[in-house]
Coordinates of C-alpha atoms in Angstrom, one line a residue:
Chain C
M15 CA 122.2 120.9 21.5
T16 CA 119.5 120.4 24.2
E17 CA 119.4 122.2 27.5
K18 CA 120.4 119.0 29.2
D19 CA 123.5 118.7 27.0
R20 CA 124.5 122.3 27.8
K21 CA 124.1 121.6 31.5
Y22 CA 126.3 118.5 31.4
I23 CA 129.0 120.4 29.4
K24 CA 128.9 123.2 32.0
W25 CA 129.2 120.6 34.8
S26 CA 132.1 118.9 33.1
M27 CA 133.9 122.2 32.7
V28 CA 133.3 123.1 36.3
L29 CA 134.7 119.7 37.4
I30 CA 137.8 120.2 35.2
V31 CA 138.4 123.7 36.5
L32 CA 138.0 122.6 40.1
T33 CA 140.3 119.6 39.7
F34 CA 142.9 121.9 38.1
I35 CA 142.5 124.4 41.1
L36 CA 143.0 121.5 43.5
I37 CA 146.1 120.2 41.8
A38 CA 147.5 123.8 41.5
S39 CA 146.8 124.5 45.2
A40 CA 148.5 121.3 46.2
L41 CA 151.6 122.0 44.1
L42 CA 151.8 125.6 45.4
A43 CA 151.5 124.4 49.0
L44 CA 154.2 121.7 48.3
S45 CA 156.7 124.2 46.9
S46 CA 156.1 127.1 49.4
G47 CA 157.3 127.3 52.9
E48 CA 160.5 128.0 54.9
L49 CA 162.5 126.8 51.8
K50 CA 161.1 127.6 48.3
I51 CA 161.4 124.4 46.2
G52 CA 160.7 124.5 42.4
L53 CA 157.8 122.4 41.1
K54 CA 160.1 120.2 39.0
K55 CA 162.2 119.4 42.1
V56 CA 159.0 118.8 44.2
L57 CA 157.8 116.2 41.7
E58 CA 161.3 114.6 41.6
L59 CA 161.4 114.4 45.4
I60 CA 158.0 112.8 45.6
L61 CA 158.3 110.4 42.6
G62 CA 162.0 110.0 42.1
N63 CA 164.8 108.2 43.9
E64 CA 166.3 111.3 45.5
D65 CA 168.1 111.0 48.8
K66 CA 165.1 110.5 51.2
A67 CA 167.1 111.8 54.1
S68 CA 168.0 115.2 52.5
I69 CA 166.5 118.3 54.1
N70 CA 164.5 119.0 50.9
S71 CA 163.1 115.5 50.8
M72 CA 162.2 115.6 54.6
L73 CA 160.4 118.9 54.0
I74 CA 158.4 117.6 51.1
N75 CA 157.7 114.0 52.0
Q76 CA 157.4 114.3 55.8
I77 CA 156.1 117.8 56.4
R78 CA 154.3 119.3 53.4
L79 CA 152.9 116.2 51.6
P80 CA 151.0 114.8 54.7
R81 CA 149.6 118.3 55.4
V82 CA 148.4 118.7 51.8
L83 CA 146.8 115.2 51.8
L84 CA 145.1 115.9 55.1
G85 CA 144.0 119.4 53.9
I86 CA 142.4 117.9 50.8
A87 CA 140.7 115.1 52.9
V88 CA 139.4 117.4 55.7
G89 CA 138.5 120.3 53.5
G90 CA 136.6 118.0 51.2
A91 CA 134.9 116.1 54.0
L92 CA 133.8 119.2 55.9
S93 CA 132.4 120.8 52.7
L94 CA 130.6 117.6 51.9
S95 CA 129.2 117.3 55.4
G96 CA 128.1 121.0 55.2
V97 CA 126.3 120.6 51.8
I98 CA 124.6 117.4 53.0
L99 CA 123.3 119.0 56.2
Q100 CA 122.2 122.1 54.4
G101 CA 120.2 119.8 52.0
I102 CA 118.6 117.8 54.9
Y103 CA 117.6 120.9 56.9
R104 CA 116.9 123.1 53.9
N105 CA 118.7 125.8 55.8
P106 CA 121.8 127.5 54.2
L107 CA 123.2 128.5 57.6
V108 CA 123.7 125.0 58.9
E109 CA 127.2 123.7 58.9
P110 CA 128.7 120.6 60.5
Y111 CA 129.5 122.4 63.7
T112 CA 126.0 123.9 64.2
L113 CA 124.8 120.5 65.5
G114 CA 127.2 120.4 68.4
I115 CA 129.8 118.2 66.7
S116 CA 132.6 120.6 67.4
G117 CA 131.4 121.3 70.9
G118 CA 131.2 117.5 71.6
A119 CA 134.7 116.9 70.2
S120 CA 136.2 119.9 72.0
L121 CA 134.6 118.7 75.2
G122 CA 136.1 115.2 74.8
V123 CA 139.6 116.7 74.1
A124 CA 139.4 119.2 76.9
F125 CA 138.5 116.3 79.3
V126 CA 141.6 114.3 78.2
I127 CA 143.9 117.3 78.4
V128 CA 142.6 118.3 81.9
L129 CA 143.1 114.7 83.1
E130 CA 146.4 114.6 81.3
L131 CA 145.5 111.3 79.7
Q132 CA 147.5 112.2 76.6
L133 CA 150.6 112.5 78.7
K134 CA 150.0 109.2 80.4
L135 CA 148.6 107.1 77.5
G136 CA 149.8 108.8 74.4
E137 CA 148.8 111.5 72.0
F138 CA 146.3 109.2 70.2
M139 CA 144.0 109.9 73.1
L140 CA 143.2 113.4 71.7
P141 CA 141.7 112.3 68.3
L142 CA 140.0 109.3 70.1
A143 CA 138.4 111.6 72.7
G144 CA 137.5 114.1 70.0
F145 CA 135.7 111.4 68.0
I146 CA 133.9 109.9 71.0
G147 CA 132.8 113.4 72.1
A148 CA 131.4 114.1 68.7
A149 CA 129.7 110.7 68.3
L150 CA 128.0 111.1 71.8
I151 CA 126.7 114.5 70.9
V152 CA 125.4 113.3 67.5
F153 CA 123.5 110.4 69.1
L154 CA 122.2 112.6 71.9
V155 CA 120.8 115.1 69.3
Y156 CA 119.4 112.2 67.3
F157 CA 117.6 110.6 70.2
L158 CA 116.3 113.9 71.6
S159 CA 114.8 114.8 68.2
S160 CA 113.2 111.5 67.2
R161 CA 109.7 110.5 68.3
K162 CA 108.5 107.0 67.5
G163 CA 111.0 106.6 64.7
N164 CA 110.1 109.9 63.1
I165 CA 112.6 112.7 62.8
S166 CA 111.6 116.3 63.2
I167 CA 114.0 118.4 61.2
E168 CA 113.3 121.6 63.1
R169 CA 113.5 119.9 66.5
M170 CA 116.8 118.3 65.5
L171 CA 118.3 121.7 64.5
L172 CA 117.2 123.4 67.7
T173 CA 118.3 120.5 69.8
G174 CA 121.7 120.5 68.0
V175 CA 122.2 124.2 68.7
M176 CA 121.2 123.9 72.3
V177 CA 123.4 120.8 72.9
S178 CA 126.2 122.7 71.2
F179 CA 125.9 125.5 73.7
I180 CA 125.8 123.1 76.7
A181 CA 128.9 121.3 75.4
S182 CA 130.8 124.7 74.9
S183 CA 129.8 125.8 78.5
A184 CA 131.0 122.4 79.9
M185 CA 134.3 122.9 78.1
M186 CA 134.6 126.3 79.6
V187 CA 134.1 124.8 83.1
L188 CA 137.0 122.4 82.3
M189 CA 139.1 125.3 81.1
A190 CA 138.5 127.3 84.2
L191 CA 139.7 124.3 86.3
S192 CA 142.8 123.5 84.2
D193 CA 146.3 124.8 84.7
T194 CA 147.9 127.3 82.3
E195 CA 149.8 124.7 80.1
N196 CA 146.6 122.7 79.7
L197 CA 144.6 125.8 79.0
H198 CA 147.0 126.6 76.3
G199 CA 146.7 123.1 74.8
I200 CA 142.9 123.3 74.8
I201 CA 142.7 126.7 73.2
F202 CA 145.1 125.8 70.4
W203 CA 143.3 122.5 69.8
T204 CA 140.0 124.4 69.3
M205 CA 141.8 126.5 66.6
G206 CA 142.7 123.5 64.5
S207 CA 145.9 122.4 62.9
L208 CA 146.9 120.1 60.0
D209 CA 150.2 119.2 61.6
E210 CA 149.4 115.5 62.3
P211 CA 152.4 113.3 63.0
N212 CA 150.5 110.0 62.7
I213 CA 150.4 109.0 59.0
S214 CA 147.8 106.2 59.7
L215 CA 145.4 108.8 60.9
I216 CA 145.9 110.8 57.7
Y217 CA 145.2 107.7 55.6
L218 CA 142.1 106.9 57.7
T219 CA 140.8 110.5 57.2
M220 CA 141.4 110.2 53.4
I221 CA 139.6 106.8 53.2
V222 CA 136.6 108.2 55.3
A223 CA 136.4 111.3 53.1
I224 CA 136.6 109.6 49.8
S225 CA 134.1 106.8 50.9
G226 CA 131.8 109.5 52.2
L227 CA 131.9 111.2 48.8
F228 CA 131.3 108.0 46.9
F229 CA 128.4 107.0 49.3
S230 CA 126.7 110.4 49.3
C231 CA 126.6 110.4 45.4
F232 CA 124.0 107.6 45.7
F233 CA 121.7 110.1 47.6
A234 CA 122.1 113.1 45.1
K235 CA 118.6 112.6 43.7
D236 CA 117.1 112.1 47.2
L237 CA 118.7 115.4 48.3
N238 CA 117.3 117.1 45.1
A239 CA 113.8 115.8 46.1
L240 CA 114.2 117.0 49.7
R241 CA 114.8 120.5 48.4
L242 CA 111.0 120.5 47.6
G243 CA 110.2 119.7 51.3
K244 CA 109.7 116.5 53.2
E245 CA 106.1 115.9 52.2
K246 CA 106.6 116.5 48.5
A247 CA 109.7 114.3 48.6
M248 CA 107.6 111.5 50.1
H249 CA 105.1 111.9 47.3
L250 CA 107.9 111.5 44.9
G251 CA 108.6 108.1 46.5
I252 CA 111.6 109.1 48.7
R253 CA 111.8 107.3 52.1
T254 CA 112.5 110.6 53.8
N255 CA 113.0 109.3 57.3
L256 CA 115.6 106.7 56.2
V257 CA 117.3 109.1 53.9
T258 CA 117.5 111.8 56.5
K259 CA 118.8 109.4 59.2
T260 CA 121.4 107.9 56.8
L261 CA 122.6 111.3 55.6
F262 CA 122.7 112.8 59.1
F263 CA 124.9 110.0 60.3
L264 CA 127.1 110.2 57.2
A265 CA 127.6 114.0 57.6
S266 CA 128.3 113.5 61.3
L267 CA 130.8 110.8 60.7
L268 CA 132.7 112.9 58.2
A269 CA 132.7 116.0 60.5
G270 CA 133.5 113.9 63.6
V271 CA 136.5 112.3 62.0
C272 CA 137.8 115.6 60.7
V273 CA 137.4 117.4 64.0
A274 CA 139.0 114.5 65.9
V275 CA 142.1 114.6 63.7
T276 CA 142.6 118.3 63.1
G277 CA 140.6 120.1 65.8
V278 CA 137.9 122.7 65.1
I279 CA 138.2 124.2 61.6
G280 CA 135.2 126.3 61.1
F281 CA 133.5 128.0 58.1
V282 CA 134.6 125.4 55.4
G283 CA 131.3 123.5 55.6
L284 CA 129.4 126.8 55.4
I285 CA 131.2 128.9 52.9
I286 CA 132.1 126.3 50.2
P287 CA 128.5 125.1 49.4
H288 CA 127.4 128.8 49.3
V289 CA 130.0 129.8 46.7
L290 CA 129.2 126.7 44.6
R291 CA 125.5 127.3 44.6
Q292 CA 126.2 130.6 43.0
I293 CA 128.3 128.9 40.3
V294 CA 126.7 125.6 39.6
G295 CA 123.2 125.9 41.0
S296 CA 121.5 123.7 43.6
D297 CA 121.6 120.4 41.8
Y298 CA 123.2 117.9 44.2
R299 CA 124.5 115.7 41.4
I300 CA 127.2 118.4 40.8
L301 CA 127.1 120.1 44.2
L302 CA 128.4 117.1 46.2
I303 CA 131.6 116.4 44.2
S304 CA 132.3 120.1 43.4
S305 CA 132.0 120.9 47.1
F306 CA 134.5 118.2 47.9
L307 CA 137.0 119.5 45.3
L308 CA 136.7 123.2 46.2
G309 CA 136.7 122.4 50.0
G310 CA 140.0 120.6 49.6
S311 CA 141.6 123.4 47.7
F312 CA 140.3 126.0 50.2
L313 CA 141.8 124.2 53.1
V314 CA 145.1 123.5 51.4
L315 CA 145.5 127.2 50.5
S316 CA 144.3 128.3 54.0
D317 CA 147.0 126.1 55.5
L318 CA 149.6 127.6 53.2
V319 CA 148.6 131.1 54.4
A320 CA 148.6 129.9 58.0
R321 CA 152.2 128.6 57.9
T322 CA 153.7 131.3 55.7
I323 CA 152.0 134.6 56.5
I324 CA 154.1 135.2 59.6
S325 CA 156.8 132.6 59.0
P326 CA 158.6 131.1 60.8
N327 CA 155.7 131.5 63.3
E328 CA 152.6 129.7 62.4
L329 CA 149.0 130.7 62.8
P330 CA 146.2 128.3 63.7
I331 CA 144.4 127.3 60.5
G332 CA 140.9 127.9 62.1
V333 CA 141.8 131.6 62.3
I334 CA 142.6 131.8 58.6
T335 CA 139.4 129.9 57.5
G336 CA 137.3 132.1 59.8
I337 CA 138.7 135.3 58.4
I338 CA 138.7 134.3 54.7
G339 CA 135.4 132.5 54.9
G340 CA 133.7 135.3 56.8
T341 CA 134.9 137.9 54.4
I342 CA 133.8 136.0 51.3
F343 CA 130.4 135.4 52.9
I344 CA 129.9 139.1 53.5
I345 CA 131.1 140.1 50.0
M346 CA 128.7 137.5 48.5
M347 CA 125.8 138.8 50.6
N348 CA 126.5 142.4 49.5
S349 CA 126.9 141.5 45.8
K350 CA 123.5 139.6 45.9
K351 CA 121.9 142.7 47.5
K352 CA 123.2 145.0 44.7
K353 CA 122.0 142.6 42.0
K354 CA 118.5 142.7 43.5
Chain Y
M23 CA 185.8 170.6 129.5
F24 CA 184.5 167.2 128.8
K25 CA 182.4 165.9 131.8
P26 CA 182.3 162.2 132.5
I27 CA 178.8 160.7 132.6
N28 CA 177.9 159.3 135.9
S29 CA 176.7 155.7 136.2
M30 CA 173.1 156.8 136.9
K31 CA 172.9 158.8 133.7
L32 CA 174.5 156.0 131.8
R33 CA 171.9 153.5 133.1
R34 CA 169.1 155.9 132.0
I35 CA 170.6 156.2 128.5
K36 CA 170.9 152.4 128.3
S37 CA 167.3 151.9 129.4
L38 CA 166.1 154.5 126.8
L39 CA 168.1 152.8 124.0
F40 CA 166.8 149.4 125.0
F41 CA 163.2 150.8 125.0
L42 CA 163.7 152.3 121.5
F43 CA 165.2 149.1 120.2
L44 CA 162.2 147.1 121.7
I45 CA 159.7 149.4 119.9
F46 CA 161.6 149.3 116.7
S47 CA 161.7 145.4 116.8
I48 CA 158.0 145.2 117.5
T49 CA 157.0 147.5 114.7
T50 CA 159.4 145.8 112.3
K51 CA 158.1 142.4 113.2
A52 CA 154.5 143.6 112.8
K53 CA 155.2 144.4 109.1
I54 CA 156.3 140.8 108.4
P55 CA 153.2 139.1 107.0
Q56 CA 151.9 136.2 109.1
R57 CA 149.1 135.0 106.7
I58 CA 150.2 134.8 103.1
I59 CA 148.4 133.6 100.0
S60 CA 150.4 132.6 97.0
L61 CA 148.7 132.8 93.6
A62 CA 151.3 131.0 91.5
P63 CA 153.2 127.6 91.9
V64 CA 156.6 129.2 91.5
I65 CA 155.8 131.7 94.3
T66 CA 154.9 128.8 96.6
K67 CA 158.2 127.0 95.7
N68 CA 160.1 130.2 96.6
I69 CA 158.2 130.5 99.9
Y70 CA 159.3 126.9 100.8
L71 CA 162.8 127.7 99.8
L72 CA 162.8 130.6 102.2
H73 CA 161.2 128.3 105.0
G74 CA 158.2 130.6 105.0
E75 CA 155.6 127.8 104.8
N76 CA 154.4 128.5 108.4
S77 CA 152.9 131.8 107.2
L78 CA 151.4 130.3 104.1
V79 CA 147.6 130.0 104.4
G80 CA 146.4 129.8 100.8
C81 CA 147.6 128.8 97.4
T82 CA 146.5 127.6 93.9
S83 CA 145.4 124.0 93.1
F84 CA 148.6 123.6 91.1
C85 CA 151.0 124.5 93.9
K86 CA 152.9 121.5 95.2
L87 CA 152.6 121.5 98.9
K88 CA 155.0 119.4 101.0
N89 CA 152.2 118.8 103.4
P90 CA 148.5 119.1 102.3
E91 CA 147.8 120.9 105.5
D92 CA 150.3 123.7 104.8
A93 CA 147.7 125.8 103.0
Q94 CA 144.2 125.8 101.6
I95 CA 143.4 125.9 97.9
V96 CA 142.0 129.3 97.0
A97 CA 142.5 129.5 93.2
S98 CA 142.8 127.5 90.0
A99 CA 145.5 128.6 87.6
I100 CA 143.6 131.8 86.6
Q101 CA 140.5 132.0 88.6
V102 CA 140.7 133.2 92.2
N103 CA 138.0 132.4 94.8
I104 CA 137.8 135.9 96.3
E105 CA 135.4 134.9 99.1
K106 CA 137.7 132.1 100.2
V107 CA 140.6 134.5 100.1
I108 CA 138.8 137.0 102.3
M109 CA 137.8 134.3 104.8
L110 CA 141.4 133.4 105.3
K111 CA 142.1 137.0 106.4
P112 CA 145.5 137.3 104.6
D113 CA 147.9 140.1 105.3
L114 CA 149.7 139.6 102.1
I115 CA 148.7 138.2 98.7
I116 CA 151.5 137.4 96.3
A117 CA 150.3 137.6 92.7
S118 CA 152.0 136.8 89.4
S119 CA 151.5 137.8 85.7
L120 CA 148.9 135.0 85.5
T121 CA 146.6 136.6 88.0
N122 CA 143.7 138.5 86.5
P123 CA 144.4 142.3 86.9
E124 CA 140.7 142.8 87.9
T125 CA 141.2 140.4 90.8
I126 CA 144.2 142.4 92.0
K127 CA 142.1 145.6 91.8
I128 CA 139.5 144.0 94.0
F129 CA 142.1 143.1 96.6
N130 CA 143.4 146.6 96.5
K131 CA 139.9 148.0 97.1
L132 CA 139.6 145.6 100.1
N133 CA 142.9 147.1 101.4
I134 CA 144.7 143.7 101.3
D135 CA 148.4 144.1 100.7
V136 CA 149.3 142.7 97.2
L137 CA 152.9 141.9 96.1
Y138 CA 152.9 141.5 92.4
F139 CA 155.6 139.8 90.3
P140 CA 155.5 140.5 86.6
L141 CA 156.7 138.0 84.0
Q142 CA 160.4 137.1 84.6
K143 CA 162.5 137.8 81.6
S144 CA 166.0 136.7 82.8
F145 CA 167.9 134.8 85.5
G146 CA 168.5 138.2 87.0
D147 CA 164.7 138.8 87.3
I148 CA 164.4 135.4 89.0
C149 CA 167.0 136.4 91.5
S150 CA 165.8 139.9 92.2
D151 CA 162.2 138.7 92.6
F152 CA 163.4 136.1 95.0
Q153 CA 165.2 138.7 97.0
T154 CA 162.2 141.0 97.0
L155 CA 160.1 138.1 98.4
G156 CA 162.8 137.3 101.0
K157 CA 162.9 140.9 102.2
R158 CA 159.1 141.0 102.4
L159 CA 159.0 137.8 104.4
G160 CA 161.6 139.0 106.8
K161 CA 164.2 136.6 105.4
K162 CA 166.4 139.0 103.6
E163 CA 169.6 137.4 104.7
L164 CA 168.6 133.9 103.7
S165 CA 167.3 135.1 100.3
D166 CA 170.6 137.1 99.7
Q167 CA 172.6 134.0 100.6
I168 CA 170.6 131.7 98.3
V169 CA 170.9 134.2 95.4
A170 CA 174.6 134.7 96.0
K171 CA 175.2 130.9 96.0
A172 CA 173.1 130.5 92.8
K173 CA 175.0 133.2 91.0
N174 CA 178.3 131.8 92.1
D175 CA 177.2 128.3 91.0
V176 CA 176.1 129.6 87.6
E177 CA 179.6 131.0 87.1
K178 CA 181.3 127.8 88.2
I179 CA 179.1 125.7 85.9
M180 CA 179.8 128.0 83.0
G181 CA 183.4 127.3 83.6
K182 CA 182.9 123.7 82.6
I183 CA 182.1 124.8 79.0
P184 CA 185.1 123.6 76.8
K185 CA 187.2 126.3 75.3
N186 CA 187.7 126.6 71.5
V187 CA 184.4 125.0 70.5
S188 CA 182.0 126.8 68.1
A189 CA 178.7 127.8 69.7
P190 CA 176.2 124.9 69.1
E191 CA 172.8 125.7 67.5
I192 CA 170.1 124.8 69.9
F193 CA 166.3 124.3 69.5
F194 CA 164.6 124.4 72.9
Q195 CA 161.1 123.0 72.6
I196 CA 158.6 124.0 75.4
G197 CA 155.3 123.0 73.6
A198 CA 154.2 120.3 71.2
N199 CA 150.8 121.2 69.8
P200 CA 151.4 123.7 68.4
L201 CA 155.2 123.5 68.3
F202 CA 156.6 126.2 70.8
S203 CA 160.2 127.3 71.1
V204 CA 162.1 129.3 73.7
I205 CA 162.4 132.9 72.4
P206 CA 164.6 135.9 73.2
N207 CA 163.7 138.1 76.2
T208 CA 162.7 135.1 78.4
F209 CA 164.6 133.6 81.3
Q210 CA 164.7 130.3 79.3
E211 CA 166.9 131.8 76.7
D212 CA 169.4 132.4 79.4
F213 CA 169.8 128.6 79.6
I214 CA 171.0 128.7 76.0
D215 CA 173.1 131.8 76.4
F216 CA 174.8 130.6 79.6
A217 CA 175.5 127.3 78.0
G218 CA 177.3 129.1 75.2
G219 CA 174.8 128.1 72.6
K220 CA 172.8 129.9 69.8
N221 CA 169.1 129.8 69.9
I222 CA 167.7 128.9 66.4
A223 CA 164.6 131.0 67.3
K224 CA 166.6 134.1 68.2
N225 CA 164.8 136.2 65.6
L226 CA 161.3 135.2 66.8
T227 CA 159.1 137.3 68.9
I228 CA 156.3 134.7 69.3
G229 CA 157.0 131.2 70.5
S230 CA 155.0 129.2 67.9
I231 CA 157.4 127.9 65.2
T232 CA 156.9 125.8 62.1
R233 CA 158.5 122.3 62.0
E234 CA 160.0 123.4 58.7
K235 CA 161.9 126.2 60.3
V236 CA 163.5 123.8 62.8
I237 CA 164.5 121.4 60.1
V238 CA 165.9 124.1 57.8
S239 CA 167.8 125.6 60.8
N240 CA 169.4 122.1 61.3
P241 CA 170.1 122.4 65.1
D242 CA 173.0 120.6 66.7
I243 CA 171.0 119.9 69.8
I244 CA 167.3 119.7 70.6
F245 CA 166.0 120.0 74.1
I246 CA 162.4 118.9 74.9
S247 CA 160.9 120.2 78.1
T248 CA 159.3 117.1 79.4
M249 CA 155.7 116.6 78.6
G250 CA 155.2 113.0 79.6
M251 CA 154.2 110.7 76.7
V252 CA 153.8 113.7 74.4
G253 CA 157.5 114.5 74.9
L254 CA 158.4 110.9 74.1
E255 CA 156.4 111.1 70.9
E256 CA 158.0 114.4 70.0
K257 CA 161.4 112.8 70.4
K258 CA 160.4 109.9 68.1
R259 CA 159.0 112.4 65.6
W260 CA 162.3 114.4 65.5
E261 CA 164.2 111.1 65.1
T262 CA 162.4 110.5 61.8
Y263 CA 164.3 113.5 60.3
K264 CA 167.5 111.5 60.0
N265 CA 169.6 114.3 58.4
V266 CA 169.1 116.8 61.1
K267 CA 172.4 117.2 63.0
A268 CA 170.8 116.7 66.5
V269 CA 169.4 113.3 65.3
K270 CA 172.6 112.2 63.6
N271 CA 174.6 112.9 66.7
K272 CA 172.0 111.6 69.2
K273 CA 171.7 115.0 70.8
I274 CA 168.0 115.1 71.6
F275 CA 167.5 115.5 75.3
F276 CA 164.6 115.9 77.8
I277 CA 164.8 118.5 80.5
D278 CA 162.5 118.7 83.5
Q279 CA 159.6 121.1 82.9
E280 CA 159.5 122.0 86.6
K281 CA 163.1 123.3 86.4
T282 CA 162.8 125.1 83.0
C283 CA 159.4 126.6 83.1
S284 CA 159.0 127.9 86.6
P285 CA 162.4 127.7 88.3
T286 CA 163.5 129.0 91.7
P287 CA 167.2 130.3 91.7
D288 CA 168.5 126.9 92.8
L289 CA 166.4 124.9 90.2
F290 CA 167.7 127.3 87.5
V291 CA 171.2 126.3 88.5
E292 CA 170.3 122.5 88.4
A293 CA 168.8 122.9 85.0
L294 CA 171.8 124.8 83.6
N295 CA 174.1 122.1 85.0
E296 CA 172.2 119.4 83.2
I297 CA 172.0 121.4 80.0
I298 CA 175.8 122.1 79.9
Y299 CA 176.5 118.4 80.5
D300 CA 174.1 117.3 77.8
V301 CA 175.4 119.8 75.3
Y302 CA 179.1 119.2 75.7
Y303 CA 179.6 115.8 77.3
K304 CA 176.6 113.4 76.9
N305 CA 176.4 110.9 74.0
N306 CA 178.8 112.4 71.4
K307 CA 181.1 115.1 72.7
F308 CA 180.3 118.4 71.0

C-alpha cells in the first residue's frame, strides 16, 4: 500500500467519522429540549404520518428541525468561509468576521432597528439590512485594497480590520442614540440566534452553504498552491489574482448570508479549521469538506447547549460558541507548547 | 381668674399668626421645584398627569411631549448631556433605573437635587412613586386623588372577573427576538395576577424564554405587547402551532406597549381593563 493510498484511507475514515458526528449531533438536538423525545419517536414524527398538529410534532417539525438545519448550514458555511480566508491570507488568525463582515452586517441591522423599519415594513428587513451592510463592507475592503487590478493581501487584511473597527464604532453611535427597547434588540442580534421563523430563509441559507462547498472544492488545488506563497503559486501556473478575488467573494457571500440570517456567531470560522488542521493536515482537498461537516456539528451542539443549559431560559448562541471556541483554542495552544 | 383678651392684643396676635403663615407659605413654596428635568419617558408622562408641565425644562428624546416647546431634549435613553442639563439650571432632576449611576453622582457633586426612582416591581410601586412625585411637585392632593381613583378602579374591574372559572394560563410576551416573557416580581405580572390568571413563566427569574417552553406549557391566552409589524408576525407565528389552546380558541391578543411597559397609574387601569375583557369575554368566552 502506497503512501497515497494510506492518505486516502485516512481521509475516508475522517469523512465517515465526521458525517457520523454530524448525524449524531442532529439527532441529539432533535430529541433534547423542554420535552425529551426518544430517537425512534423523532424519526416517526419527521418521516411518518403522525398527527402534525400534536405538541410533539410541533416541537420537532416546527421548532427543532429548522434550527438543526440552519445550524448545519450556518456552521458549515462559516467554517468553510474561515478555512478559505485563512488559505488566501496564509494567516491562521483570520476568520470571516476579521474583514469587517460582522461589523457591516451589525451596522446595517442597527440602522434598521433604530429607524424601526422592521416594525414598519416587516422583520425581513433585518436579514436584508444585514446582508446589504456586509456586502457594502466587503466591496469597500476590496476596492480600498486593489491597485490596478492587483490585490495586495496584506493591505486587504489591514483594511478589513480597520473598516471593521469603523463599522463597530458607527454601530455604537447608533446604539447611544437608540431607546432602551431598540438597544436591547441590537445587543441580542449581535449575539446571534438560530431561531428563524422564515423557512424560506433557512432553505436559502442551506442552498448557499452547499453550493459554496461544491464551488470551493474546484479551488482546493489552488488553495494548496497558495500555501507556498503568491509568487510560487504563480510559477505553478495559478492565476493568483483571479483565484484570490473569486475565493474572497465566495467566502464573503457565505459569511454575509450567515450573519444576515442568524446574527453574529463568532469563533466557528476560526476554531474549526484549526482543530481540523491538527487532525487531517493542511491539504485543502480534505480540509474544505471536513470543515463544513465539523462546523455544522459544532453549531448544532452549541445551539443545543444554548437552549438547554438554563432551560426554560435561552442563552444567545454567540456566547456559547465564544466560550467553547475560546477554551478549545487555549487548550490546543498549550498542548502544542508542551509537545514542543 | 381668666382675663379676657382685649381687642388690641387680639389684633396683635392675629397679625403675628398671619406673618408666621406668610413666612411658612413662602418657604414651602420655595421648596417646590420650578425647573425640572425628567430622565425617563414614564416620569414625563407622570408630570403631565400631575399638570406639572410648566415646570418641565428638559427631558429625553424618547419622552412624548404634548407641545414640543414644553421642554428641551437633554438625553437619549441612556446617555445624558450633562452640559446641557447644567445650562438649563434645573432645581430638580428626576432619574430612573435606566440612568447611569455615574451621571447621578456627577449631579450630586454639582449639588443639583436628584429624585431617583428605582425599578418598579408592582402596581403598588407605581402608585407610591407617583405619590412621591406628586408630593415633590407640590401636588400631593392631586396625586393622592389619582392614586385613590386608580386603586378603586382596579378593584371594580377585578369585580368583572366571572366567578367559578379556573385560572387561565397566560403567556405575556414583551419581546420577540429573543422571545421575552413577563416574569414574577415585575409590575407586569400584576396584570396577570389581577386578571385572575396564572403566568406560565412564574418559575423564571430571567425574561428570555424558549419557544418550546411556551408550546409545552400550552397557554390558554397569549398577550403580545405591540411591536408593530414584528407583533403581527409573532401572532402569525403562534398561529402556526394549531394545537396550542390559545390558538384553537382564538385567544391571542395585542396590548398597547405604552400601557404595559411604562404605565402611569391610570394607564395601568386601562390596560388591566382590556386584559380582563380579552381574557374572559372576547372571541370565545373563557
